[in-house]
Amino acid sequence: EVQLVESGGTLVKPGGSLSLTCAASGFKFGDYMVSWVRQAPGKGLEWVASLTSSSRFIYYSDSVKGRFTVSRDNARNSLFLQMTSVRGDDTALYFCARTYYGSGPYFDRWGQGALVTVSS
Amino acid sequence: EIVMTQSPATLSVSPGERATLSCRASQTVSSKLAWYQQKPGQSPALLIYGASIRANGVPARFSGRGSGTEFTLTITSLQSEDSAVYYCQQYDNWPLTFGGGTKVEIK
């Protein structure tokens, strides 16, 4: 069974930093593109970042470019999101999503999310 | 950036009736359009990709149509478990973008 489990969500002050982790299982992680998608409370979905299986290509939304860094460790079946200089509009539930790239990219499996709250 | 616009924002439909949801792209996305279902308190789930291809395990009452800039998701014979927010997403160009969602309520 495909599983994606996010961790690291927390309360952080504006301007602070934190790191999210997504642990993957049930599929060959190293063969897939993976992504972060977020959802602010009561709002819709917003794509954040994606990286290809070998990390050769990395894509960021303009809203996080220069502040967030996405990375992966295929040996540990893990995806990471390093968040710096966070601000109030980064408050959201952050989903890890397996991303089908062949004719995509679209998100074919999702985790349950990690809640990040930015507040003083 | 390609802007995705969904309508209506909310749709109230009786059980057994048909629900038709619309998604419009600000420029052509060919058939690179996906639909997701998000039930209350749950993460999104892929319903449709390639504008009209049902994902594994998706019931046949869900169907997608369209290409270019105009797309529809139709739910025939609505069931109570179909109460959810539905999002479209284009994947023709970076950045990947979602529509604002349509909430389907059961009357």
XYZ file of C-alpha atoms in Angstrom:
227
model
C 0.000 0.000 0.000
C 1.307 3.423 -0.952
C 1.842 5.607 2.099
C 3.120 9.143 2.487
C 3.514 10.397 6.033
C 4.433 14.002 6.718
C 6.024 15.213 9.931
C 7.606 18.351 11.332
C 4.622 20.646 11.309
C 4.686 23.136 14.168
C 4.081 26.684 15.376
C 6.848 29.017 14.208
C 7.372 32.756 14.519
C 7.439 35.017 11.459
C 10.930 35.073 10.027
C 11.725 31.694 11.522
C 12.636 28.373 9.963
C 11.471 24.784 10.051
C 11.806 21.583 8.123
C 9.163 19.129 6.994
C 9.768 15.471 6.195
C 7.699 13.048 4.147
C 8.353 9.347 4.653
C 7.277 7.221 1.712
C 6.545 3.504 1.588
C 4.746 0.954 -0.533
C 6.320 1.970 -3.839
C 9.729 2.505 -5.410
C 10.301 6.043 -4.191
C 13.382 6.634 -6.319
C 11.373 6.137 -9.526
C 8.930 8.960 -8.883
C 8.740 12.712 -8.978
C 7.434 14.069 -5.672
C 5.894 17.357 -4.676
C 4.650 19.571 -1.864
C 1.175 21.095 -2.091
C -0.297 23.288 0.621
C -3.736 24.335 1.755
C -4.310 27.376 3.913
C -7.098 26.970 6.496
C -10.458 26.949 4.743
C -8.859 27.647 1.363
C -7.990 25.785 -1.830
C -4.914 23.899 -2.968
C -1.647 25.601 -3.896
C 1.293 23.836 -5.506
C 4.576 24.618 -3.705
C 7.448 22.631 -5.205
C 8.351 19.495 -7.163
C 11.504 17.573 -7.882
C 12.256 14.793 -10.297
C 13.348 11.318 -9.286
C 17.085 12.076 -9.441
C 16.674 15.670 -8.207
C 17.961 16.830 -11.567
C 15.032 19.177 -12.066
C 13.474 21.195 -9.248
C 10.516 23.541 -9.595
C 9.202 26.135 -7.148
C 6.195 28.395 -7.019
C 7.051 32.086 -7.084
C 5.527 32.475 -3.616
C 8.237 30.298 -2.016
C 11.185 30.605 -4.405
C 14.289 31.753 -2.551
C 12.819 30.905 0.859
C 11.987 27.194 0.642
C 14.267 24.352 -0.438
C 12.988 20.944 -1.476
C 15.225 17.891 -1.430
C 15.020 14.116 -1.262
C 16.976 11.127 -0.063
C 16.087 8.136 -2.197
C 18.064 5.765 0.032
C 15.852 6.773 2.962
C 12.636 7.048 0.909
C 12.220 10.584 2.182
C 11.254 14.004 0.878
C 12.127 17.213 2.698
C 11.024 20.834 2.677
C 13.289 23.352 4.353
C 11.317 26.518 5.063
C 13.071 29.777 5.958
C 11.947 33.391 6.392
C 8.418 32.139 6.944
C 5.535 34.576 7.012
C 1.865 34.517 7.917
C 0.656 33.439 4.502
C 2.773 30.295 4.762
C 0.327 29.038 7.395
C -1.161 25.912 5.848
C -1.492 22.172 5.836
C 1.439 20.900 3.777
C 0.798 17.751 1.759
C 3.425 15.492 0.298
C 2.243 14.074 -3.039
C 3.549 11.388 -5.316
C 3.661 12.963 -8.733
C 3.146 11.156 -12.004
C 5.496 12.737 -14.507
C 5.214 10.550 -17.606
C 2.216 12.326 -19.047
C 1.875 14.639 -16.094
C 2.788 16.032 -13.698
C -0.281 15.374 -11.610
C -0.636 14.072 -8.082
C -1.724 10.445 -7.828
C -1.187 9.833 -4.106
C -1.296 12.237 -1.181
C -0.237 12.179 2.444
C -2.406 13.385 5.300
C -0.521 16.627 5.705
C 1.576 18.482 8.269
C 0.222 21.684 9.786
C 2.480 24.707 9.800
C 1.289 27.744 11.742
C 3.207 31.003 11.460
C 2.358 33.349 14.302
C 4.059 35.501 16.904
C 0.828 31.592 -14.978
C -2.286 29.776 -16.163
C -5.315 30.753 -14.102
C -7.909 28.052 -13.525
C -11.480 29.177 -12.808
C -14.105 26.784 -11.473
C -17.838 27.277 -11.405
C -20.108 27.247 -9.606
C -18.510 27.739 -6.208
C -21.203 25.600 -4.600
C -23.575 23.079 -6.160
C -26.503 21.558 -4.312
C -27.843 18.378 -5.892
C -30.364 15.757 -4.837
C -29.266 12.138 -4.475
C -29.570 10.299 -7.757
C -29.387 13.503 -9.799
C -26.582 14.700 -12.058
C -23.930 17.222 -11.049
C -21.965 19.141 -13.667
C -18.870 21.074 -12.616
C -16.971 23.456 -14.882
C -13.312 24.400 -15.087
C -11.883 27.026 -17.415
C -8.222 27.723 -18.172
C -6.935 31.195 -19.025
C -5.020 29.682 -21.946
C -5.033 26.322 -23.612
C -3.776 23.365 -21.573
C -4.544 20.759 -24.243
C -5.862 17.735 -22.311
C -3.449 18.162 -19.411
C -6.134 18.552 -16.814
C -6.729 16.609 -13.629
C -9.642 16.549 -11.188
C -9.370 15.832 -7.471
C -11.948 15.112 -4.794
C -11.418 16.295 -1.234
C -13.866 15.081 1.381
C -14.151 16.931 4.702
C -11.134 16.337 6.904
C -9.348 14.259 4.272
C -6.530 14.808 1.840
C -7.331 15.209 -1.867
C -7.667 12.136 -4.076
C -7.075 11.916 -7.817
C -10.264 11.327 -9.782
C -9.468 12.117 -13.405
C -6.328 12.824 -15.428
C -5.804 13.546 -19.084
C -9.120 15.422 -18.884
C -11.159 12.220 -19.230
C -9.285 9.198 -17.855
C -10.584 7.861 -14.565
C -7.945 7.015 -11.970
C -7.789 3.498 -10.556
C -10.825 2.612 -8.481
C -12.865 5.695 -9.385
C -16.527 4.797 -9.956
C -17.886 5.039 -13.491
C -20.406 7.696 -12.434
C -17.513 10.183 -12.547
C -16.625 11.377 -16.039
C -14.497 14.174 -17.433
C -14.663 15.946 -20.765
C -13.048 18.817 -22.577
C -9.803 20.065 -24.051
C -8.119 23.386 -24.649
C -9.651 25.797 -22.162
C -13.055 24.325 -21.243
C -13.542 21.236 -19.085
C -16.355 19.559 -17.215
C -16.613 16.949 -14.513
C -19.934 15.149 -14.414
C -21.189 13.002 -11.587
C -24.184 10.999 -12.702
C -26.546 9.594 -10.087
C -25.027 11.495 -7.165
C -24.422 9.496 -4.002
C -24.207 10.846 -0.444
C -20.515 9.949 -0.296
C -19.849 12.302 -3.224
C -20.282 15.307 -0.928
C -16.869 16.986 -1.255
C -14.907 19.826 -2.775
C -13.672 19.161 -6.304
C -10.579 20.832 -7.729
C -9.232 20.971 -11.242
C -5.495 21.299 -11.917
C -3.616 22.038 -15.108
C -0.274 20.416 -15.781
C 0.538 21.777 -19.185
C 2.872 24.440 -17.841
C 4.827 25.336 -14.731
C 3.731 26.612 -12.304
C 1.134 23.929 -11.742
C -2.127 25.621 -10.857
C -5.421 24.619 -9.296
C -8.882 26.034 -9.615
C -10.555 27.453 -6.538
C -12.792 24.424 -6.114
C -16.483 23.560 -6.344
C -18.241 22.346 -3.230
C -20.861 19.701 -3.987
C -23.581 19.462 -1.369
C -26.271 16.837 -1.147
C -29.792 18.268 -0.856
